[in-house]
Short mmCIF file of C-alpha atoms in Angstrom, two decimals:
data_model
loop_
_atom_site.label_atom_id
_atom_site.label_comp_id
_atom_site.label_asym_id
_atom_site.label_seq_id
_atom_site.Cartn_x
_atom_site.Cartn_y
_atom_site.Cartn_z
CA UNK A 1 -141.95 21.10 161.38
CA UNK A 2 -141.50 17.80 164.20
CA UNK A 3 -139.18 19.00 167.10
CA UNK A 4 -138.29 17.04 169.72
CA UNK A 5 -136.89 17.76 173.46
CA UNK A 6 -133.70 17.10 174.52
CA UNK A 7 -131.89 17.77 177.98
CA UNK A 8 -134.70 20.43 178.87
CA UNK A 9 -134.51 22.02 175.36
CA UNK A 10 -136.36 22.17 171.99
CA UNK A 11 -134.94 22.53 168.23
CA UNK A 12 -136.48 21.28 165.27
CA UNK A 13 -135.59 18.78 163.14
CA UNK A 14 -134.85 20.53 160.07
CA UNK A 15 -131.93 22.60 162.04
CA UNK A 16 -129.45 23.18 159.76
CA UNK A 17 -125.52 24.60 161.05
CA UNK A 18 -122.83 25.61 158.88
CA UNK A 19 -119.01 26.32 159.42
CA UNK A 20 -117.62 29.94 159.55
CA UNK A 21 -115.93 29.44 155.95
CA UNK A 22 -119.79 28.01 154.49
CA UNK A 23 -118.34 25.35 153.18
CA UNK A 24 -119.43 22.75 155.18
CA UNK A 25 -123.39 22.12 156.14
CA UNK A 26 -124.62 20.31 158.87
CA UNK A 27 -128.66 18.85 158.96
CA UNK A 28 -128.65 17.56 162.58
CA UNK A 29 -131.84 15.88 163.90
CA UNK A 30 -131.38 18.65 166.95
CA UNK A 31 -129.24 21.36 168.34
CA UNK A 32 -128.74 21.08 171.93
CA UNK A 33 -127.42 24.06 173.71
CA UNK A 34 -126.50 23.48 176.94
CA UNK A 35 -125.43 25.83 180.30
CA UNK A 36 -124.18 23.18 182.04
CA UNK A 37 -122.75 19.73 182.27
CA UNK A 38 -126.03 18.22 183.83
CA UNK A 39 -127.39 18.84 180.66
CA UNK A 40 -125.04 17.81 178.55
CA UNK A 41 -124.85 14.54 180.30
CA UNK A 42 -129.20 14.11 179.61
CA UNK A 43 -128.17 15.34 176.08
CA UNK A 44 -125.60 12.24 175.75
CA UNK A 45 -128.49 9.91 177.53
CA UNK A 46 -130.89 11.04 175.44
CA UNK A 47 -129.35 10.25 172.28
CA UNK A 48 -128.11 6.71 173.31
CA UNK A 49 -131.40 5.69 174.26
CA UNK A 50 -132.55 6.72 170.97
CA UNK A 51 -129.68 5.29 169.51
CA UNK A 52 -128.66 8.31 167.74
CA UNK A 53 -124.77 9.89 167.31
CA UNK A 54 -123.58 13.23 169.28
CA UNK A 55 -121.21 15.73 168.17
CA UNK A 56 -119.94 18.85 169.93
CA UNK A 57 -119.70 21.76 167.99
CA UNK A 58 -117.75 25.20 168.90
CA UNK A 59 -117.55 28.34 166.93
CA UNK A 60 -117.45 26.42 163.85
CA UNK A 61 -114.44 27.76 162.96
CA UNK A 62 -112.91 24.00 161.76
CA UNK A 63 -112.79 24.03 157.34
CA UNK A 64 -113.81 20.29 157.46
CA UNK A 65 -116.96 18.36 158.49
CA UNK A 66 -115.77 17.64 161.32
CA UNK A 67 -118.33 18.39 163.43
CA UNK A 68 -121.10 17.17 161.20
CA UNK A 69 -124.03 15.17 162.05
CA UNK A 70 -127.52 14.00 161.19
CA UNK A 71 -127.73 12.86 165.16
CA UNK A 72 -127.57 15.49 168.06
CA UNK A 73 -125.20 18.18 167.88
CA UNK A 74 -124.42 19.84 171.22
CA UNK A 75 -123.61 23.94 170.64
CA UNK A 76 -121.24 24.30 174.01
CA UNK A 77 -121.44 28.22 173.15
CA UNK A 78 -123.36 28.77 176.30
CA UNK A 79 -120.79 26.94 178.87
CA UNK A 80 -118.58 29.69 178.36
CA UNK A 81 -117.16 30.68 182.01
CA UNK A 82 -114.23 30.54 183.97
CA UNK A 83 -114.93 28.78 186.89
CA UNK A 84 -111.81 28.89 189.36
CA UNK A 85 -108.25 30.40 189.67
CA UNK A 86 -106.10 28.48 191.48
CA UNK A 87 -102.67 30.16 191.55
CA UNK A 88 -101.77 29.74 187.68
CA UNK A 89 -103.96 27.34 186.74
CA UNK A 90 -107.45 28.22 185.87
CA UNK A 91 -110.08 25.54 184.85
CA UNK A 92 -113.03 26.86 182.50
CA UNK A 93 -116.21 25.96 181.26
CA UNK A 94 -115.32 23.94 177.45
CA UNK A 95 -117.42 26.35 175.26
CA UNK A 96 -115.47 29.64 176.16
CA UNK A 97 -113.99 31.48 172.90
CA UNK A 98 -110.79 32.45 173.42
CA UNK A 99 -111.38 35.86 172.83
CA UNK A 100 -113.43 35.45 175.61
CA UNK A 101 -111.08 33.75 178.11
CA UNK A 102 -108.32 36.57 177.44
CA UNK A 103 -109.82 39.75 179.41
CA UNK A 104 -110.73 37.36 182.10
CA UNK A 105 -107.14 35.78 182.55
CA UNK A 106 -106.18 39.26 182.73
CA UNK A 107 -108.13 40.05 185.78
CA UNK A 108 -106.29 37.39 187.64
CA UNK A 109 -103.21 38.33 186.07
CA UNK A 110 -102.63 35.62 183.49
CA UNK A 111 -102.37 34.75 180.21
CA UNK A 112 -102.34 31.67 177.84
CA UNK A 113 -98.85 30.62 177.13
CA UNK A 114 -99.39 31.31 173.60
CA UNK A 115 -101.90 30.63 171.21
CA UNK A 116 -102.77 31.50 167.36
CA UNK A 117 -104.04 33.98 165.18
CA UNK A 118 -107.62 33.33 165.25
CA UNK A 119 -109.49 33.81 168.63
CA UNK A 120 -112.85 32.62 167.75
CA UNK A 121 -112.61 28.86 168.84
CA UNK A 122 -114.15 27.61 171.83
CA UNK A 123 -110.90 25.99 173.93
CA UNK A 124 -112.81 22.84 173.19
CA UNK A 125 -112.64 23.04 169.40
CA UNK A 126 -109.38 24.20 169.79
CA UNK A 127 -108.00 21.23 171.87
CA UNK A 128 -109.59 18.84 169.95
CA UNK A 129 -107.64 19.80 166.80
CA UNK A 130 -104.22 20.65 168.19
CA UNK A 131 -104.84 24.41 167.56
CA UNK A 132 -101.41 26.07 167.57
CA UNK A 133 -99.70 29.32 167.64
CA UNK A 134 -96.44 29.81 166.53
CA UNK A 135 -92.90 29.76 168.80
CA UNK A 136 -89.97 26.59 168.56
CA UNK A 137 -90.68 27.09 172.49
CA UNK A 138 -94.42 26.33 172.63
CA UNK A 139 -96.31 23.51 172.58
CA UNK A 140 -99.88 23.96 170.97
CA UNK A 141 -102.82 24.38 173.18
CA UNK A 142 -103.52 21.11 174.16
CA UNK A 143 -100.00 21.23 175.94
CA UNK A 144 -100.92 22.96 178.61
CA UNK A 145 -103.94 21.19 179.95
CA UNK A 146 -103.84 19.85 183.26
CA UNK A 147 -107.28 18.24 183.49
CA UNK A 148 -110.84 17.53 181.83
CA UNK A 149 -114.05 16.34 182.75
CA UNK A 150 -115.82 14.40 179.73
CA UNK A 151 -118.99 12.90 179.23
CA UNK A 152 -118.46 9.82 177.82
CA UNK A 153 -121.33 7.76 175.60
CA UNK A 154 -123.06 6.07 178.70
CA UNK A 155 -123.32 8.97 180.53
CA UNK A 156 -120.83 8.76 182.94
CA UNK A 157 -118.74 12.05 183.99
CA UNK A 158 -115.04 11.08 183.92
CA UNK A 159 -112.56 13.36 185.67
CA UNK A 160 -108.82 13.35 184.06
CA UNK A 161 -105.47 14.68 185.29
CA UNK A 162 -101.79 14.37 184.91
CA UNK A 163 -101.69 12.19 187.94
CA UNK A 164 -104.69 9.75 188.40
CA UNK A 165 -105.16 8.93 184.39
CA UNK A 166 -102.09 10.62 182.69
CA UNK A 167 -102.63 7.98 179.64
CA UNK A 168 -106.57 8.97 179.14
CA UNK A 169 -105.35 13.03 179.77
CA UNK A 170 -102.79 12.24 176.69
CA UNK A 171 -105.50 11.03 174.27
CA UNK A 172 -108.46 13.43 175.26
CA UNK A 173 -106.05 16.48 174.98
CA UNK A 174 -106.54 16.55 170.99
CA UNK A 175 -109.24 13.77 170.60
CA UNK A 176 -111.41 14.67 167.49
CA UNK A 177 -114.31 14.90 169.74
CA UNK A 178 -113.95 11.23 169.44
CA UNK A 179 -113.97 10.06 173.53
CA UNK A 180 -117.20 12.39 174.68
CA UNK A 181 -118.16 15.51 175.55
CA UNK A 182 -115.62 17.92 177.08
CA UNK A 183 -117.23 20.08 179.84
CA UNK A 184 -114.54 21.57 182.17
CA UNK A 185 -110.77 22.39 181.42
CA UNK A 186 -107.92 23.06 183.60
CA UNK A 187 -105.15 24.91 181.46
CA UNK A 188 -101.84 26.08 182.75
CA UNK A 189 -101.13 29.68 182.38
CA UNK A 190 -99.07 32.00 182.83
CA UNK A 191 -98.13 35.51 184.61
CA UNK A 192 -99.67 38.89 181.81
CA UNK A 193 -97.13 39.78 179.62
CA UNK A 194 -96.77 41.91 176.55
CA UNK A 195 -95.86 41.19 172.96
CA UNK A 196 -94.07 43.86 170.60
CA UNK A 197 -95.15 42.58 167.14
CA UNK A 198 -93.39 43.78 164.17
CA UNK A 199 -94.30 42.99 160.49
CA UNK A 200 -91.86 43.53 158.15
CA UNK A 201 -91.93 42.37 153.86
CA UNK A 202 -88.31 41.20 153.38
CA UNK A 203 -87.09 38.82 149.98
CA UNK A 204 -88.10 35.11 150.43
CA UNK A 205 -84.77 33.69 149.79
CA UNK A 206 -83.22 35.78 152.66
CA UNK A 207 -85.94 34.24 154.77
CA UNK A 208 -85.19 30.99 153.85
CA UNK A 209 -81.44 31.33 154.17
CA UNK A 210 -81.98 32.81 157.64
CA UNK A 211 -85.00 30.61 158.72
CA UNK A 212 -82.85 28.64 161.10
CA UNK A 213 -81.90 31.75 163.07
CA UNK A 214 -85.15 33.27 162.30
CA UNK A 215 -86.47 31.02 164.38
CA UNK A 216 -84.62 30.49 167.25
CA UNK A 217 -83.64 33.98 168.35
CA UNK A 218 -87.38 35.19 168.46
CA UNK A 219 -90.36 34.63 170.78
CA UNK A 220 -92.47 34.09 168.17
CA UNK A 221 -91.92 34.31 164.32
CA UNK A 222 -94.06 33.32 160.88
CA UNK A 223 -94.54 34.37 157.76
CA UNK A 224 -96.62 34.71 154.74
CA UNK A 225 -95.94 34.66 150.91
CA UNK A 226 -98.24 34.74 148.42
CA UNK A 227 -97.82 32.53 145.02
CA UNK A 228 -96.29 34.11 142.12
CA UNK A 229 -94.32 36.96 144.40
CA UNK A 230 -90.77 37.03 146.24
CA UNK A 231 -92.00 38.35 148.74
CA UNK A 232 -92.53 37.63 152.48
CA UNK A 233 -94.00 39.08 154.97
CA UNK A 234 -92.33 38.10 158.08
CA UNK A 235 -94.17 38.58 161.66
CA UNK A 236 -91.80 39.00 164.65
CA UNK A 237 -92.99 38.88 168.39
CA UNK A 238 -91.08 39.80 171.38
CA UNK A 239 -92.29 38.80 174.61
CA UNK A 240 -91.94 41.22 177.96
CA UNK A 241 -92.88 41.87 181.06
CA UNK A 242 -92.64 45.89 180.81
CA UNK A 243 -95.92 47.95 180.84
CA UNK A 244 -96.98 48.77 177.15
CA UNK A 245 -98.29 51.92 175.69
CA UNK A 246 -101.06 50.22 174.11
CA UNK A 247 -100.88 50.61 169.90
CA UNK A 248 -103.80 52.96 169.20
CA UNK A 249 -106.84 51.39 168.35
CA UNK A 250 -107.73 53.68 165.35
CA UNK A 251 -104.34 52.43 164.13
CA UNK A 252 -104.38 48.97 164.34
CA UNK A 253 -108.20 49.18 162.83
CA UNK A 254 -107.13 51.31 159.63
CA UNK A 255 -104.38 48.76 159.33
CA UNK A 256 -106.59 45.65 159.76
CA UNK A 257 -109.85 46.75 158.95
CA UNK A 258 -108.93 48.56 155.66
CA UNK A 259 -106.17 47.16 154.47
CA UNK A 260 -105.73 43.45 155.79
CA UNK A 261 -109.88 43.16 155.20
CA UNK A 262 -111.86 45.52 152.87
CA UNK A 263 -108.40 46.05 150.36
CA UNK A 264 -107.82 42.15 150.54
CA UNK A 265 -111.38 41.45 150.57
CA UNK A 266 -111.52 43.64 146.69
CA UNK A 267 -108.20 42.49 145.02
CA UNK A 268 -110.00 38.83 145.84
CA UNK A 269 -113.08 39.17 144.15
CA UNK A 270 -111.06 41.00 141.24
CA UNK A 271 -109.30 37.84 141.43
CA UNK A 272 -112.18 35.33 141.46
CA UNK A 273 -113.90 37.29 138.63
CA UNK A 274 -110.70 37.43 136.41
CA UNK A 275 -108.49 34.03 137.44
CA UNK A 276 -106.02 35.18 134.56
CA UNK A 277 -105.43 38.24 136.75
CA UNK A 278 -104.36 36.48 140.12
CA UNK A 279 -100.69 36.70 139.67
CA UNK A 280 -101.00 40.34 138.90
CA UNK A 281 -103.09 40.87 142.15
CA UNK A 282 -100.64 38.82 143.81
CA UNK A 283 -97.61 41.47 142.75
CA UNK A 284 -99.85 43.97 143.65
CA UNK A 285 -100.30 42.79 147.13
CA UNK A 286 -96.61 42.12 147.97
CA UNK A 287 -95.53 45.75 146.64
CA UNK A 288 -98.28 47.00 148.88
CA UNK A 289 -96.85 45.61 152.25
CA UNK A 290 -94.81 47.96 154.54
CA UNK A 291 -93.76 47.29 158.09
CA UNK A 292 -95.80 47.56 161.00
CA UNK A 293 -95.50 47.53 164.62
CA UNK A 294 -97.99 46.75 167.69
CA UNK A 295 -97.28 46.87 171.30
CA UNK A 296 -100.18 45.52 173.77
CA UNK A 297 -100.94 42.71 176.21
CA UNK A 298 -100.58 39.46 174.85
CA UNK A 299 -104.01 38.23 174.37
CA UNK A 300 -104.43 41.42 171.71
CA UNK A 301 -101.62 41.10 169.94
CA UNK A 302 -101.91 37.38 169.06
CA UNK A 303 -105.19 37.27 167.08
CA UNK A 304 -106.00 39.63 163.85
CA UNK A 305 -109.31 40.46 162.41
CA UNK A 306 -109.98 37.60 160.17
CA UNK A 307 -113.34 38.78 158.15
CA UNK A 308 -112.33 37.61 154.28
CA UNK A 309 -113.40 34.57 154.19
CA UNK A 310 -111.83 31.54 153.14
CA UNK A 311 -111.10 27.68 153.48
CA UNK A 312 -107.53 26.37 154.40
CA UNK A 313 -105.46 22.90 154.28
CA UNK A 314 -102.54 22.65 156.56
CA UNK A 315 -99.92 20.20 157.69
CA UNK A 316 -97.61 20.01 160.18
CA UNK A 317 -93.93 18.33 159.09
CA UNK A 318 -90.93 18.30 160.87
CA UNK A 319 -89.28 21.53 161.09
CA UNK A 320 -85.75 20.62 158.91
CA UNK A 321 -88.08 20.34 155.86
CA UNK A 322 -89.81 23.52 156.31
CA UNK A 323 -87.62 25.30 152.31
CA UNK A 324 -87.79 22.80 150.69
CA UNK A 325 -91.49 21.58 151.43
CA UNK A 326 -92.71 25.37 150.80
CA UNK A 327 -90.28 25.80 147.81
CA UNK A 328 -92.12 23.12 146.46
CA UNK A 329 -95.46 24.07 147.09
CA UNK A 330 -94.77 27.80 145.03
CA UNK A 331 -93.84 25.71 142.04
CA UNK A 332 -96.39 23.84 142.16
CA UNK A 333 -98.74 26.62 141.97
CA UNK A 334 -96.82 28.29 139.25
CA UNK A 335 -96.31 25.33 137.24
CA UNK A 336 -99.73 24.53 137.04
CA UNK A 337 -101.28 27.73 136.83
CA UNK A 338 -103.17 27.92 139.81
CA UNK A 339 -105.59 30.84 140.81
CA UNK A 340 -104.21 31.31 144.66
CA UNK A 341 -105.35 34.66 146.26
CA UNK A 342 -104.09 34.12 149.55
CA UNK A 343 -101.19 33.66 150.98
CA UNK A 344 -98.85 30.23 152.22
CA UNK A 345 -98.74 30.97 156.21
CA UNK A 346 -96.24 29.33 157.89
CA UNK A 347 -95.40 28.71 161.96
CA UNK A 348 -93.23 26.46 164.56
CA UNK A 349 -93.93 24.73 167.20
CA UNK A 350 -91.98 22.28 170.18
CA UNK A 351 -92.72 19.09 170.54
CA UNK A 352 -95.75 17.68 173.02
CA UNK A 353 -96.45 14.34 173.72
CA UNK A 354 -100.70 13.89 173.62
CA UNK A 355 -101.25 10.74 171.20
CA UNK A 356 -102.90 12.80 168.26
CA UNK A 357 -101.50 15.89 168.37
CA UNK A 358 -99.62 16.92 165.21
CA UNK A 359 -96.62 18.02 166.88
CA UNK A 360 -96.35 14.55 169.01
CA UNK A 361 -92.25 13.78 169.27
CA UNK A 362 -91.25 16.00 167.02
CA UNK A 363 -90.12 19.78 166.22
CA UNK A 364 -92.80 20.99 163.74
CA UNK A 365 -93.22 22.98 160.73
CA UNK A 366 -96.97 24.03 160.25
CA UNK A 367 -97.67 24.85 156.10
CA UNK A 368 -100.66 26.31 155.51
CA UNK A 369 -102.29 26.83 152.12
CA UNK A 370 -105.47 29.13 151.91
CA UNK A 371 -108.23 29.17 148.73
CA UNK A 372 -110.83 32.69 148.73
CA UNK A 373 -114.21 31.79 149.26
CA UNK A 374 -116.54 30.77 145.72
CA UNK A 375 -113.05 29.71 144.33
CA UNK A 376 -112.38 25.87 143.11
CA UNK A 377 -109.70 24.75 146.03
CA UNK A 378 -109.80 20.89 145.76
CA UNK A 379 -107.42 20.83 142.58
CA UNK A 380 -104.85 22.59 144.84
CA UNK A 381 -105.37 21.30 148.09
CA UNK A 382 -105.01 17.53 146.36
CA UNK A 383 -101.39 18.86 144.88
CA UNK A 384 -100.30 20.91 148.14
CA UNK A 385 -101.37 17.42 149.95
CA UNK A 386 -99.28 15.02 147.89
CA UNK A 387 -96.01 17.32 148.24
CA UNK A 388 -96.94 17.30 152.02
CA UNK A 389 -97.00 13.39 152.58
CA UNK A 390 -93.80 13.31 150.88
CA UNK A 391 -92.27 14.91 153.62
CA UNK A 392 -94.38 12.76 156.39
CA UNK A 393 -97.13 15.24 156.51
CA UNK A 394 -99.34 15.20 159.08
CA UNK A 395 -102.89 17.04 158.13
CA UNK A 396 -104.21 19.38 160.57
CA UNK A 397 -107.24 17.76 162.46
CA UNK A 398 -109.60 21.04 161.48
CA UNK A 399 -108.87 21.22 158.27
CA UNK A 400 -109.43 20.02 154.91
CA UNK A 401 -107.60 16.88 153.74
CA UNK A 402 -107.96 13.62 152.21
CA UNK A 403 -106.00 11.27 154.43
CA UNK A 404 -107.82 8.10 155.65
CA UNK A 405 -107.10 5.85 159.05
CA UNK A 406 -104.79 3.46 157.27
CA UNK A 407 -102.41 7.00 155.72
CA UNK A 408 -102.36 8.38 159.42
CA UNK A 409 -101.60 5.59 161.66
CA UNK A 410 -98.19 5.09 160.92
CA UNK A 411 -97.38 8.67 161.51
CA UNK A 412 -98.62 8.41 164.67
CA UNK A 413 -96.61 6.37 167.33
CA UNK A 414 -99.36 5.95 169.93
CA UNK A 415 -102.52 5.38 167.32
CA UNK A 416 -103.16 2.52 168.72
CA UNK A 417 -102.79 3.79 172.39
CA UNK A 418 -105.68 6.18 171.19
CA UNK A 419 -107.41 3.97 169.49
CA UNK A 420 -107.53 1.39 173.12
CA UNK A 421 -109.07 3.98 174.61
CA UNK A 422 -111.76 5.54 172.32
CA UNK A 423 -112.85 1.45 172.30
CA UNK A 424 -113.07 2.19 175.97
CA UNK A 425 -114.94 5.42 176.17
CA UNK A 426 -117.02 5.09 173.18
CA UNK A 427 -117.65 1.52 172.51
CA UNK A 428 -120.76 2.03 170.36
CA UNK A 429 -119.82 4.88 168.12
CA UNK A 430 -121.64 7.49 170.05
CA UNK A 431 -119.41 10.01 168.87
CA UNK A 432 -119.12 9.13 165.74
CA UNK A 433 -119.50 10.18 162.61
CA UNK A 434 -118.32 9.93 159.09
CA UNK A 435 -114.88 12.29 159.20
CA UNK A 436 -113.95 10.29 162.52
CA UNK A 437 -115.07 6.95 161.12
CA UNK A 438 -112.46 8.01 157.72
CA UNK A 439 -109.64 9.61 159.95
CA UNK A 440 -109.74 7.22 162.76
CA UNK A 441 -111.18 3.72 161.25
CA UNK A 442 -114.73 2.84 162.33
CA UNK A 443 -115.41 0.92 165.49
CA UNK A 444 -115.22 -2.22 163.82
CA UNK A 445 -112.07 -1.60 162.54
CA UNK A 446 -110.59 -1.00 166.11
CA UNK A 447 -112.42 -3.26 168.09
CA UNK A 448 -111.13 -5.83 165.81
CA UNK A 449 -107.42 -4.51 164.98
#
């Protein structure tokens, strides 16, 4: 086995990284983990002199290849601390998870101004993707940064802000990975608060006749519905600055642990083993939900235990489409007989302005569809993706989808202001690879638009 050294580290050649789904396998010629950005900028050097591509990776949490490589692939897992507090804005190391970053906002007492369901990312990953929660009064993630410091392909250490290089901020905010290495990030936060979550099943077509007011009299509302069922389950959350009597742990564990996990996880691989059974086990599911209620600070009240494993497609589409898109994507399943275990999930967000984000000018309907791991998902990711682009889909960066440069760029109206500057930052296709070369044209492409 050859290894080679790289920014004061070893790993062998024949590394091999995989995403947290296992769908997606990674052989890169090394893993580079670095504590700081010193090394990350000999890590960039490096592979440039060797002529070789770089790609940061995060928790892995993205469902497409993304991430990638057979050149270096830089694991920012150990840059994971918060650096300052300054009043509400706190700048942190890129490789943080934030499940991580929550406790220590908390100590300063602050909080994100919202954020998803899944904590694992690193805020890198999740700013390069547009990771989102759900509220028609937040932005996604990538909304409230304030500044970055990237590594860009020669080398050189760029710092960004709202003031000095608002146009560069806009494009590295959700960038692919595509412009460098992110090292440092200054996000905007917010004073603690508390959420009171409730959960409650209610009939689909009440949910859809209400969505509109759904919507915009809550904090924070979703829902779920799985295929063949009636049923929703909507998810409420009410932000306030009250103390909380904390939901009992044991509580929220028997709910989420048991039923959301190990009773989810065994109706699936009933599923998987007997397709023919899947609408059965998806009436079985929907008759089992009850309401539910949790009452904590926000950071534990956002994210769920997410430990049955899956792989997800999701677009974003403006919000006045949100029925009829996902009234189309339940016939679809029916009519063609689909085996779907899990559930459409489906959010809001406002409108942000970074030149890639999936929310960019527009009020935004995320629709997400799920497949259960071992389970044939490209037959209905392709149909959930064509009734998607009818209604000017556009595909979430970290997840699985078809669409090429030439499909996205017209949904996009500053592509080409991205596009100027990746030529700028990344002239050579250091951070490159073959997702970003089909999702964002190669360089030659660009260069030569």
């Amino acid at each position: 086995m050859t290894a080679i050294r790289t920014a004061g580290r070893t790993a062998a050649r024949t590394a091999t990284w995989t995403n947290w789904a296992g769908d997606r396998t990674s052989h890169p010629t090394s893993v580079v983990r670095p504590r700081d950005e010193e090394e990350v900028v000999r890590a960039v050097r490096t592979a440039t002199e060797r002529g070789l591509t770089a790609r940061a990776v995060g928790s892995g949490h993205s469902f497409s290849d993304l991430v990638c490589t057979d050149g270096v692939m830089i694991d920012l897992s150990r840059m994971n601390r918060v650096l300052s507090v300054d009043a509400h804005h706190v700048t942190l190391q890129a490789g943080i998870t934030l499940r991580e970053l929550g406790p220590r906002n908390a100590e300063h007492g602050l909080s994100l101004e919202n954020q998803g369901d899944i904590d694992a990312q690193t805020m890198a990953g999740a700013l390069a993707t547009a990771t989102h929660g759900t509220g028609r009064a937040f932005g996604n993630l990538s909304s409230r940064v304030v500044g970055m410091r990237l590594v860009t392909a020669d080398g050189t250490v760029r710092q960004l802000d709202r003031t000095t290089t608002p146009e560069l901020l806009r494009a590295a905010r959700v960038s692919l990975g595509a412009l460098g290495i992110v090292t440092e990030v200054t996000v905007s936060c917010v004073p603690a608060f508390a959420l009171r979550r409730v959960d409650r099943p209610r009939p689909l077509d009440d949910v859809l006749a209400e969505l509109d007011q759904l919507v915009d009299t809550h904090d924070h509302f979703e829902f779920f519905i799985w295929p063949y069922t009636r049923t929703a389950m909507t998810r409420t959350s009410t932000r306030t600055d009250e103390a909380q009597i904390p939901t009992p742990h044991w509580r929220r564990r028997l709910r989420e642990e048991f039923a959301e996990n190990t009773v989810l996880g065994a109706l699936c691989r009933v599923g998987r083993r007997f397709p023919s059974l899947v609408p059965t086990v998806n009436a079985t599911i929907a008759r089992s939900m009850s309401e539910s209620r949790v009452e904590d600070v926000a950071h534990r009240v956002y994210a769920t235990a997410r430990k049955v494993k899956f792989t997800e497609s999701e677009y974003a589409i403006p919000r006045r489409h949100c029925a009829d898109a996902l009234t189309a994507c339940l016939d679809l399943v029916e009519r063609q007989h689909l085996p779907i275990l899990f559930p459409f999930e489906v959010r809001f967000t406002a409108p942000d302005d970074a030149y890639l984000s999936t929310a960019e000018g527009r009020e935004t309907c995320y629709l997400a569809a799920h497949q259960y791991r071992g389970m044939d998902a490209d037959p209905f990711f392709r149909a959930f993706e064509d009734v998607m682009v009818t209604y000017g889909g556009r595909p979430h960066w970290g997840k699985r989808h078809t669409r090429t440069a030439s499909d996205l760029r017209p949904l996009y109206p500053h592509w080409d202001d991205f596009a100027e500057r990746r030529t700028e930052l990344d002239p050579t296709g250091t951070f490159a690879n073959a997702h970003t070369r089909r999702v964002l044209g190669t360089h030659d492409e660009v260069v030569t638009r």
